[in-house]
């Protein structure tokens, strides 16, 4: 419960130690009962205060030793920073399942949850390993492993800059990041599609190991899960390896069949999502190889994987993920085609076609944004007060429908559901009436005709349809109440273009409703706790 008593820092019962914490101590209640039985009284109802008192009880002149002793009793996710009256020159910190970074300054050093917080002080960053401890003074930074063995480290110079983390004239970070997509996609492609080939040499993949892969599992959450759903279709098309996509929060509590010949792809913008990290740990313990698709250099998920294909979208500040999503899609196309070529299951003309299509994406997205899509704004204005939106798509654009619905609901708070178009007859068609719109994602591709018949069914029942279709689709123009056109492209690339108007639809709807677009209620940018 947010109130003054629960604010950090928390102070130990002897008044000498203070602590701040990011995460959840899952066994704090039993520890609290034990402390109360020992006569400790509590001022707050937080788990953090429990740790403060445990540290005070374990402190015998060395804060690092006290932290080391207490960690053995904690279960859950935490990033902790602690200082003590008797050692006022130092901060002791540790992390498990929550992010924590250290900034190296000139005659000063810093601790923070993430890199943007340090940018105005330093760009020399040290990433603390899971379970590691740090002792930081003005002059020195020392790292230790979980057994207090000193650990050597190197600071990395982050390429993030403060102004990159500012809005640059846009009203919201989300709109800025939507408009950064042409550049973000170009950056993600840079050096990987020179000439006519996909170059994945940075992954140092072993072709023999790859030939032994019998199954691929994509693990992710939220928007990253939806890019992973597109990734499934791409990987199966180009590598012919059976591929499944899992919500990481489901995977970690299911009884998944994990074999050493399985390749896992963990997708995450932040690289710190607790469910994805835990699911990854489960597969790594059982010997599977793992590749990350991630947007934050040096974050926990890439560090837990054998290789990482970094998206280069730059810092994504808005809670609603946009440029990270489209760059993840681009990364999946490169990964699927590149692996397919290594396995000899994708021919060169196909690779050339996709590489050529990838290279056109930045300009095509820019063209979409330059059109300032009037139909989107009109649609947002017309339907901002409805209580439901339905999104439908098929095959590569079924995940687009899911992602479009998520964008709308997470920032406008309007209920929206994404469906596979083929599912309409199995129930959702009963919902159709004139009071709410259906967004039909129907670009050129093998399932366009089927989507068109879905739209005809909806129109026959007085439903309103917004269509996202390829430029020049006259049938769509006839059918749609609102038509949003995207450039022609290979169907495997259409999710990248089709999602842009859906991002803008969510944005304009939410702003017209006066929502806090960059920080929607109840949500965090990175879900580092369960
Ligand atoms: C998407 O707009 C949301 N912010 C959320 O679903 C997000 O995609 C999810 O929490 C996964 O985050 P990650 O990509 O950092 O792992």
Coordinates of C-alpha atoms and ligand atoms in Angstrom, one line a residue:
X1 CA 0.0 0.0 0.0
X2 CA 1.7 3.3 -1.0
X3 CA 1.8 5.6 2.0
X4 CA 4.5 7.6 3.9
X5 CA 5.3 4.8 6.3
X6 CA 6.0 2.4 3.4
X7 CA 8.3 4.9 1.6
X8 CA 12.0 3.9 1.1
X9 CA 14.6 4.1 2.6
X10 CA 13.6 2.0 5.6
X11 CA 15.6 2.2 8.9
X12 CA 16.6 -0.7 11.1
X13 CA 15.3 -0.9 14.7
X14 CA 18.6 0.4 16.1
X15 CA 18.3 3.5 13.8
X16 CA 21.8 2.9 12.3
X17 CA 21.1 1.2 9.0
X18 CA 19.0 2.3 6.0
X19 CA 18.0 0.3 2.9
X20 CA 16.2 0.7 -0.4
X21 CA 14.8 -2.2 -2.4
X22 CA 13.3 -3.1 -5.7
X23 CA 11.6 -6.5 -5.9
X24 CA 9.6 -8.8 -3.7
X25 CA 10.9 -10.9 -0.8
X26 CA 8.6 -13.8 -1.0
X27 CA 9.3 -15.2 2.5
X28 CA 9.1 -11.9 4.3
X29 CA 6.1 -12.8 6.4
X30 CA 7.8 -15.7 8.2
X31 CA 10.9 -13.6 8.7
X32 CA 8.8 -10.8 10.1
X33 CA 7.0 -13.1 12.5
X34 CA 10.5 -14.3 13.7
X35 CA 11.7 -10.7 14.3
X36 CA 8.5 -9.8 16.1
X37 CA 9.0 -12.8 18.4
X38 CA 12.5 -11.4 19.1
X39 CA 10.9 -8.1 20.1
X40 CA 11.4 -6.0 17.0
X41 CA 8.6 -3.6 16.3
X42 CA 7.7 -2.5 12.7
X43 CA 6.8 0.9 11.4
X44 CA 5.7 -0.2 7.9
X45 CA 4.0 -3.2 6.3
X46 CA 6.8 -3.7 3.7
X47 CA 9.0 -6.6 3.0
X48 CA 12.0 -4.2 2.8
X49 CA 11.8 -3.2 6.5
X50 CA 12.2 -6.9 7.4
X51 CA 15.6 -6.9 5.5
X52 CA 16.7 -3.7 7.4
X53 CA 16.1 -5.4 10.8
X54 CA 17.8 -8.6 9.7
X55 CA 20.8 -6.7 8.5
X56 CA 21.0 -4.8 11.8
X57 CA 21.0 -8.1 13.7
X58 CA 23.7 -9.5 11.5
X59 CA 25.9 -6.4 11.6
X60 CA 29.1 -6.8 13.6
X61 CA 31.2 -4.0 12.1
X62 CA 31.3 -5.2 8.5
X63 CA 28.3 -4.2 6.3
X64 CA 29.4 -6.5 3.4
X65 CA 29.6 -9.5 5.8
X66 CA 26.2 -8.6 7.2
X67 CA 24.6 -8.5 3.8
X68 CA 26.2 -11.8 2.8
X69 CA 24.8 -13.5 5.9
X70 CA 21.3 -12.1 5.4
X71 CA 21.0 -13.0 1.7
X72 CA 21.1 -16.7 2.7
X73 CA 17.6 -16.2 4.3
X74 CA 15.9 -14.3 1.5
X75 CA 13.8 -15.9 -1.2
X76 CA 12.4 -13.8 -4.1
X77 CA 13.5 -11.0 -6.3
X78 CA 15.5 -8.1 -5.0
X79 CA 17.9 -5.3 -5.8
X80 CA 19.2 -3.9 -2.5
X81 CA 21.3 -0.9 -1.5
X82 CA 22.3 -0.4 2.1
X83 CA 24.4 1.9 4.2
X84 CA 25.3 2.0 7.9
X85 CA 26.1 4.9 10.3
X86 CA 29.4 3.3 11.4
X87 CA 30.6 3.0 7.8
X88 CA 29.1 6.1 6.2
X89 CA 31.6 6.1 3.3
X90 CA 30.2 3.1 1.6
X91 CA 27.1 1.5 0.1
X92 CA 26.7 -2.2 -0.1
X93 CA 24.5 -3.5 -2.9
X94 CA 23.2 -6.8 -4.3
X95 CA 20.7 -8.1 -6.9
X96 CA 18.8 -11.2 -7.6
X97 CA 16.0 -11.1 -10.3
X98 CA 15.9 -7.3 -10.2
X99 CA 18.1 -5.0 -12.2
X100 CA 20.9 -3.0 -10.7
X101 CA 23.8 -1.1 -12.4
X102 CA 26.8 0.8 -11.1
X103 CA 28.1 4.1 -12.5
X104 CA 31.8 4.9 -12.4
X105 CA 32.5 8.6 -12.0
X106 CA 35.4 10.9 -11.3
X107 CA 35.9 10.8 -7.5
X108 CA 32.4 9.5 -7.2
X109 CA 30.5 6.3 -7.9
X110 CA 26.8 5.6 -8.3
X111 CA 24.2 2.8 -8.0
X112 CA 20.9 2.7 -9.9
X113 CA 18.2 0.4 -11.2
X114 CA 18.9 1.2 -14.9
X115 CA 21.3 3.0 -17.1
X116 CA 19.2 6.1 -18.1
X117 CA 19.2 7.2 -14.4
X118 CA 23.0 7.5 -14.5
X119 CA 23.4 9.3 -17.9
X120 CA 23.7 12.8 -16.4
X121 CA 26.6 11.7 -14.2
X122 CA 28.5 9.1 -16.1
X123 CA 28.5 6.7 -19.1
X124 CA 30.9 4.2 -17.6
X125 CA 28.6 1.4 -16.5
X126 CA 29.2 -1.8 -14.6
X127 CA 26.6 -4.5 -14.6
X128 CA 26.3 -6.5 -11.4
X129 CA 25.9 -10.3 -11.9
X130 CA 22.9 -12.1 -10.5
X131 CA 23.6 -12.9 -6.9
X132 CA 26.7 -10.7 -6.9
X133 CA 27.5 -8.1 -4.2
X134 CA 29.1 -4.7 -4.6
X135 CA 30.8 -2.4 -2.1
X136 CA 30.9 1.1 -3.4
X137 CA 32.8 4.1 -2.0
X138 CA 33.6 7.5 -3.5
X139 CA 37.1 6.1 -4.6
X140 CA 36.5 2.5 -5.2
X141 CA 34.0 -0.1 -6.6
X142 CA 34.6 -3.7 -5.5
X143 CA 32.5 -6.7 -6.8
X144 CA 32.1 -10.1 -5.2
X145 CA 30.4 -13.3 -6.1
X146 CA 27.8 -15.0 -3.9
X147 CA 30.6 -16.5 -1.8
X148 CA 32.2 -13.1 -1.3
X149 CA 35.1 -14.0 -3.7
X150 CA 36.4 -10.8 -5.3
X151 CA 35.3 -10.6 -8.9
X152 CA 37.2 -8.6 -11.6
X153 CA 35.1 -6.4 -13.8
X154 CA 35.3 -4.0 -16.7
X155 CA 33.1 -0.9 -17.1
X156 CA 31.4 -0.5 -20.4
X157 CA 30.8 2.9 -22.1
X158 CA 27.1 3.0 -22.8
X159 CA 26.0 4.5 -26.1
X160 CA 22.9 5.9 -24.6
X161 CA 22.9 9.7 -24.3
X162 CA 20.7 11.9 -22.1
X163 CA 19.0 13.6 -25.0
X164 CA 18.1 10.2 -26.4
X165 CA 16.2 9.7 -23.2
X166 CA 14.4 13.0 -23.6
X167 CA 11.3 13.6 -25.6
X168 CA 12.9 15.8 -28.4
X169 CA 9.8 17.9 -28.9
X170 CA 7.3 15.1 -28.9
X171 CA 4.4 15.3 -26.4
X172 CA 5.0 11.8 -25.2
X173 CA 7.9 9.3 -25.3
X174 CA 5.5 6.9 -27.0
X175 CA 4.9 9.1 -30.0
X176 CA 8.6 9.9 -30.2
X177 CA 9.4 6.2 -30.2
X178 CA 6.7 5.4 -32.9
X179 CA 8.4 8.0 -35.1
X180 CA 11.9 6.6 -34.3
X181 CA 11.0 3.3 -35.9
X182 CA 12.5 4.0 -39.3
X183 CA 15.8 4.8 -37.7
X184 CA 15.5 2.0 -35.2
X185 CA 14.8 -0.6 -37.9
X186 CA 17.7 0.8 -40.0
X187 CA 20.0 0.5 -37.0
X188 CA 18.9 -3.1 -36.3
X189 CA 19.6 -4.0 -40.0
X190 CA 22.9 -2.2 -40.1
X191 CA 25.8 -4.5 -40.9
X192 CA 23.5 -7.6 -41.0
X193 CA 22.0 -7.4 -44.5
X194 CA 24.8 -5.8 -46.5
X195 CA 24.7 -7.1 -50.1
X196 CA 22.1 -9.7 -50.6
X197 CA 22.7 -11.9 -47.6
X198 CA 21.8 -12.1 -43.9
X199 CA 24.9 -11.9 -41.8
X200 CA 24.5 -13.6 -38.4
X201 CA 28.2 -14.0 -37.8
X202 CA 28.0 -12.0 -34.5
X203 CA 26.1 -15.0 -33.0
X204 CA 29.0 -17.4 -33.7
X205 CA 26.5 -20.2 -34.3
X206 CA 28.0 -23.6 -34.9
X207 CA 26.3 -25.1 -38.0
X208 CA 26.8 -28.7 -36.7
X209 CA 25.1 -27.7 -33.4
X210 CA 22.3 -26.0 -35.4
X211 CA 21.8 -29.1 -37.5
X212 CA 21.2 -31.0 -34.3
X213 CA 18.4 -28.7 -33.2
X214 CA 15.1 -30.6 -33.4
X215 CA 12.8 -28.1 -31.8
X216 CA 12.7 -24.3 -31.1
X217 CA 10.9 -22.7 -28.2
X218 CA 10.3 -19.0 -28.1
X219 CA 9.8 -17.6 -24.6
X220 CA 8.5 -14.1 -23.9
X221 CA 5.8 -11.9 -22.3
X222 CA 3.4 -9.2 -23.5
X223 CA 4.4 -7.5 -26.7
X224 CA 7.5 -9.5 -27.0
X225 CA 5.3 -12.6 -26.9
X226 CA 3.5 -11.3 -30.0
X227 CA 6.7 -10.7 -31.9
X228 CA 7.6 -14.3 -30.8
X229 CA 4.3 -15.5 -32.4
X230 CA 5.3 -14.0 -35.7
X231 CA 8.8 -15.5 -35.1
X232 CA 7.2 -18.9 -34.9
X233 CA 5.7 -18.6 -38.3
X234 CA 9.0 -17.2 -39.8
X235 CA 11.2 -19.9 -38.2
X236 CA 9.0 -22.8 -39.3
X237 CA 8.8 -21.3 -42.8
X238 CA 12.5 -20.8 -43.3
X239 CA 14.2 -23.4 -41.1
X240 CA 11.5 -26.1 -41.2
X241 CA 12.2 -26.8 -37.5
X242 CA 9.0 -27.3 -35.3
X243 CA 8.7 -24.1 -33.3
X244 CA 6.4 -23.3 -30.3
X245 CA 5.9 -19.9 -28.7
X246 CA 5.3 -19.8 -24.9
X247 CA 4.1 -17.1 -22.6
X248 CA 7.1 -17.3 -20.2
X249 CA 4.8 -17.0 -17.2
X250 CA 2.9 -20.1 -18.3
X251 CA 6.1 -22.0 -19.3
X252 CA 7.7 -21.7 -15.9
X253 CA 4.8 -23.4 -14.1
X254 CA 3.9 -25.9 -16.8
X255 CA 5.6 -29.3 -17.2
X256 CA 7.5 -28.4 -20.4
X257 CA 9.4 -31.1 -22.2
X258 CA 12.9 -29.7 -22.4
X259 CA 15.6 -31.6 -24.3
X260 CA 19.3 -30.7 -25.0
X261 CA 18.5 -30.6 -28.7
X262 CA 16.1 -27.8 -28.2
X263 CA 16.9 -24.2 -29.1
X264 CA 15.3 -21.5 -27.0
X265 CA 14.8 -17.9 -28.2
X266 CA 14.2 -15.5 -25.3
X267 CA 12.6 -12.2 -26.5
X268 CA 12.7 -9.1 -24.3
X269 CA 13.0 -5.4 -24.7
X270 CA 14.3 -4.8 -21.2
X271 CA 16.2 -8.0 -20.7
X272 CA 14.9 -8.0 -17.1
X273 CA 11.4 -9.5 -17.3
X274 CA 11.2 -11.9 -14.3
X275 CA 9.0 -14.5 -15.9
X276 CA 11.2 -14.7 -19.1
X277 CA 14.4 -14.8 -17.0
X278 CA 13.1 -17.6 -14.8
X279 CA 11.8 -19.6 -17.8
X280 CA 15.2 -19.2 -19.3
X281 CA 16.9 -20.5 -16.2
X282 CA 14.8 -23.6 -16.3
X283 CA 15.8 -24.5 -19.9
X284 CA 19.4 -23.6 -19.3
X285 CA 19.6 -25.9 -16.3
X286 CA 18.5 -28.8 -18.6
X287 CA 21.2 -28.1 -21.2
X288 CA 19.3 -26.3 -23.9
X289 CA 21.0 -23.7 -26.0
X290 CA 19.5 -20.2 -25.9
X291 CA 19.6 -17.1 -28.1
X292 CA 18.3 -13.7 -26.8
X293 CA 16.6 -11.0 -28.9
X294 CA 17.0 -8.0 -26.6
X295 CA 17.2 -4.2 -26.7
X296 CA 19.3 -3.5 -23.6
X297 CA 23.1 -4.3 -23.9
X298 CA 24.4 -6.3 -21.0
X299 CA 21.0 -6.9 -19.3
X300 CA 20.2 -10.1 -17.4
X301 CA 18.5 -12.1 -20.2
X302 CA 21.4 -11.7 -22.8
X303 CA 23.8 -12.5 -20.0
X304 CA 22.0 -15.8 -19.4
X305 CA 22.0 -16.8 -23.1
X306 CA 24.6 -18.3 -25.4
X307 CA 24.2 -15.6 -28.0
X308 CA 22.2 -12.4 -28.4
X309 CA 20.8 -10.7 -31.5
X310 CA 20.5 -7.2 -30.2
X311 CA 17.8 -4.9 -31.5
X312 CA 19.2 -1.4 -31.7
X313 CA 16.1 0.6 -31.0
X314 CA 17.7 2.8 -28.4
X315 CA 16.1 3.5 -25.0
X316 CA 12.4 2.8 -25.0
X317 CA 10.9 4.9 -22.2
X318 CA 7.2 4.7 -23.0
X319 CA 5.6 1.7 -21.1
X320 CA 3.8 0.7 -24.3
X321 CA 6.4 -1.0 -26.4
X322 CA 6.5 0.2 -30.1
X323 CA 10.0 0.4 -31.7
X324 CA 11.2 -2.5 -29.7
X325 CA 8.4 -4.6 -31.2
X326 CA 9.1 -3.7 -34.9
X327 CA 12.8 -4.2 -34.4
X328 CA 12.1 -7.6 -32.8
X329 CA 10.1 -8.5 -35.9
X330 CA 13.0 -7.5 -38.1
X331 CA 15.4 -9.5 -35.9
X332 CA 13.2 -12.6 -36.3
X333 CA 13.2 -12.3 -40.1
X334 CA 17.0 -12.1 -40.1
X335 CA 17.3 -14.9 -37.7
X336 CA 14.8 -17.2 -39.5
X337 CA 16.3 -16.5 -42.9
X338 CA 19.9 -16.7 -41.7
X339 CA 19.3 -20.0 -39.9
X340 CA 17.4 -21.3 -42.9
X341 CA 20.3 -20.5 -45.1
X342 CA 22.8 -22.2 -42.7
X343 CA 20.7 -25.3 -42.7
X344 CA 20.3 -25.2 -46.5
X345 CA 16.5 -25.0 -46.1
X346 CA 16.0 -21.5 -47.6
X347 CA 17.2 -20.9 -51.1
X348 CA 19.3 -17.9 -52.2
X349 CA 16.5 -16.2 -54.3
X350 CA 14.3 -16.3 -51.2
X351 CA 17.0 -14.8 -49.1
X352 CA 17.6 -12.0 -51.6
X353 CA 13.9 -11.2 -51.8
X354 CA 13.6 -10.9 -48.0
X355 CA 16.9 -9.0 -47.7
X356 CA 15.6 -6.5 -50.3
X357 CA 12.3 -6.2 -48.6
X358 CA 14.0 -5.6 -45.2
X359 CA 16.1 -2.8 -46.7
X360 CA 12.9 -1.0 -47.9
X361 CA 11.2 -1.1 -44.5
X362 CA 12.7 2.1 -42.9
X363 CA 11.5 4.2 -45.9
X364 CA 8.1 2.4 -46.0
X365 CA 7.5 3.0 -42.3
X366 CA 8.6 6.6 -42.7
X367 CA 6.1 7.0 -45.6
X368 CA 3.4 5.7 -43.3
X369 CA 4.3 8.2 -40.6
X370 CA 4.5 11.0 -43.1
X371 CA 1.0 10.3 -44.3
X372 CA 0.0 11.2 -40.7
X373 CA -2.7 8.7 -41.3
X374 CA -5.9 10.8 -41.2
X375 CA -8.2 7.8 -41.1
X376 CA -6.5 6.7 -37.8
X377 CA -7.2 10.0 -36.2
X378 CA -10.7 10.1 -37.5
X379 CA -11.3 6.6 -36.2
X380 CA -9.8 7.4 -32.8
X381 CA -12.0 10.5 -32.5
X382 CA -15.1 8.6 -33.6
X383 CA -14.7 5.5 -31.3
X384 CA -12.8 6.9 -28.3
X385 CA -15.9 6.4 -26.1
X386 CA -16.8 2.9 -27.0
X387 CA -16.3 0.0 -24.6
X388 CA -15.0 -2.6 -26.9
X389 CA -12.7 -3.1 -29.9
X390 CA -12.1 -6.3 -31.7
X391 CA -9.0 -6.9 -33.8
X392 CA -8.7 -9.8 -36.3
X393 CA -5.9 -11.1 -38.4
X394 CA -4.6 -14.3 -39.8
X395 CA -1.3 -16.1 -40.0
X396 CA 1.6 -13.6 -39.8
X397 CA -1.0 -10.9 -38.8
X398 CA -2.9 -12.8 -36.2
X399 CA -0.1 -11.7 -33.7
X400 CA -0.6 -8.2 -35.2
X401 CA -4.2 -8.3 -34.1
X402 CA -3.1 -9.4 -30.6
X403 CA -0.5 -6.6 -30.4
X404 CA -2.9 -4.0 -31.7
X405 CA -5.4 -4.9 -29.1
X406 CA -2.8 -4.8 -26.3
X407 CA -1.6 -1.4 -27.4
X408 CA -5.1 0.0 -27.2
X409 CA -6.1 -1.5 -23.9
X410 CA -2.9 -0.8 -22.0
X411 CA -2.9 3.0 -22.7
X412 CA -6.5 3.9 -23.4
X413 CA -8.0 1.4 -20.8
X414 CA -10.7 0.4 -23.4
X415 CA -11.3 -3.3 -23.6
X416 CA -10.0 -4.8 -26.8
X417 CA -9.4 -8.4 -27.9
X418 CA -7.4 -9.9 -30.7
X419 CA -8.6 -13.0 -32.5
X420 CA -7.5 -15.2 -35.3
X421 CA -9.9 -14.3 -38.1
X422 CA -10.8 -18.0 -38.6
X423 CA -12.0 -18.1 -35.0
X424 CA -14.9 -15.6 -35.6
X425 CA -17.4 -18.3 -36.5
X426 CA -16.5 -20.3 -33.4
X427 CA -17.9 -17.6 -31.0
X428 CA -16.7 -14.0 -31.4
X429 CA -19.1 -13.3 -34.3
X430 CA -21.9 -13.3 -31.7
X431 CA -20.4 -10.1 -30.3
X432 CA -20.7 -8.2 -33.6
X433 CA -23.0 -5.2 -33.7
X434 CA -22.8 -1.6 -34.7
X435 CA -21.7 -0.2 -31.3
X436 CA -18.0 -1.0 -31.7
X437 CA -15.5 -1.4 -34.5
X438 CA -13.5 -4.4 -35.6
X439 CA -10.0 -3.7 -36.9
X440 CA -9.3 -6.2 -39.7
X441 CA -5.6 -6.6 -40.5
X442 CA -5.8 -7.7 -44.1
X443 CA -2.6 -6.9 -46.2
X444 CA -1.7 -8.8 -49.3
X445 CA -0.8 -12.4 -48.5
X446 CA -2.1 -15.9 -48.6
X447 CA -4.9 -15.2 -46.1
X448 CA -6.2 -11.9 -47.4
X449 CA -9.2 -13.4 -49.2
X450 CA -10.2 -15.2 -46.0
X451 CA -9.9 -12.0 -44.0
X452 CA -12.1 -10.2 -46.7
X453 CA -14.8 -12.8 -46.1
X454 CA -14.5 -12.3 -42.3
X455 CA -15.1 -8.6 -43.0
X456 CA -18.1 -9.3 -45.2
X457 CA -19.6 -11.5 -42.4
X458 CA -19.1 -8.6 -40.0
X459 CA -20.6 -6.0 -42.4
X460 CA -23.6 -8.3 -43.0
X461 CA -24.3 -8.1 -39.3
X462 CA -24.1 -4.3 -39.2
X463 CA -20.6 -4.3 -37.7
X464 CA -18.2 -1.4 -38.3
X465 CA -14.9 -2.4 -39.9
X466 CA -11.6 -0.5 -40.0
X467 CA -9.3 -2.3 -42.5
X468 CA -5.6 -2.2 -42.7
X469 CA -4.9 -3.2 -46.3
X470 CA -2.2 -2.9 -48.9
X471 CA -2.2 0.2 -51.1
X472 CA -4.6 -0.2 -54.1
X473 CA -6.8 -2.9 -52.6
X474 CA -10.1 -1.7 -54.2
X475 CA -12.1 -4.5 -52.6
X476 CA -11.0 -3.3 -49.2
X477 CA -11.8 0.3 -50.1
X478 CA -15.4 -0.8 -51.0
X479 CA -15.8 -2.8 -47.8
X480 CA -14.1 -0.7 -45.1
X481 CA -15.8 2.0 -43.0
X482 CA -12.3 3.3 -42.4
X483 CA -9.5 2.2 -44.7
X484 CA -5.9 2.5 -43.6
X485 CA -3.4 1.6 -46.4
X486 CA 0.1 0.3 -46.0
X487 CA 2.8 -0.1 -48.7
X488 CA 3.1 -3.4 -50.6
X489 CA 5.7 -5.7 -49.1
X490 CA 6.5 -9.4 -48.8
X491 CA 3.9 -11.0 -46.6
X492 CA 6.6 -12.0 -44.0
X493 CA 7.3 -8.3 -43.5
X494 CA 3.7 -7.1 -43.4
X495 CA 3.5 -7.3 -39.6
X496 CA 6.1 -4.5 -39.4
X497 CA 4.1 -2.1 -41.5
X498 CA 0.6 -3.2 -40.3
X499 CA 1.3 -2.5 -36.7
X500 CA 2.3 1.1 -37.2
X501 CA -1.3 2.4 -37.7
X502 CA -2.5 0.3 -34.8
X503 CA 0.2 1.9 -32.6
X504 CA -1.0 5.3 -33.7
X505 CA -4.7 4.4 -33.2
X506 CA -4.0 3.4 -29.6
X507 CA -1.9 6.6 -29.1
X508 CA -4.6 9.0 -30.5
X509 CA -7.4 7.3 -28.8
X510 CA -5.6 7.4 -25.4
X511 CA -4.5 11.1 -25.8
X512 CA -8.1 12.1 -26.7
X513 CA -9.2 10.4 -23.5
X514 CA -6.5 12.3 -21.6
X515 CA -4.7 9.1 -20.5
X516 CA -1.2 9.1 -19.0
X517 CA 0.2 7.6 -22.2
X518 CA 3.8 7.1 -21.2
X519 CA 2.9 5.8 -17.7
X520 CA -0.4 4.0 -17.9
X521 CA -2.1 3.1 -14.6
X522 CA -1.0 -0.2 -12.9
X523 CA 1.8 -0.9 -15.3
X524 CA 5.6 -0.8 -15.2
X525 CA 8.0 -0.6 -18.1
X526 CA 9.9 -3.6 -17.0
X527 CA 8.1 -6.3 -15.0
X528 CA 11.0 -7.4 -12.8
X529 CA 8.9 -9.2 -10.3
X530 CA 6.3 -12.0 -10.7
Ligands
LIG1 C1 4.0 -3.9 -24.0 O1 3.6 -2.7 -24.5 C2 4.1 -3.9 -22.5 N1 4.8 -2.8 -22.0 C3 4.5 -5.3 -21.9 O2 3.5 -6.2 -22.4 C4 5.9 -5.7 -22.3 O3 6.0 -6.1 -23.7 C5 6.2 -7.0 -21.5 O4 6.2 -6.7 -20.1 C6 7.5 -7.7 -21.8 O5 8.6 -6.8 -21.5 P1 10.0 -7.1 -22.1 O6 9.9 -7.1 -23.6 O7 10.9 -6.0 -21.6 O8 10.4 -8.5 -21.6

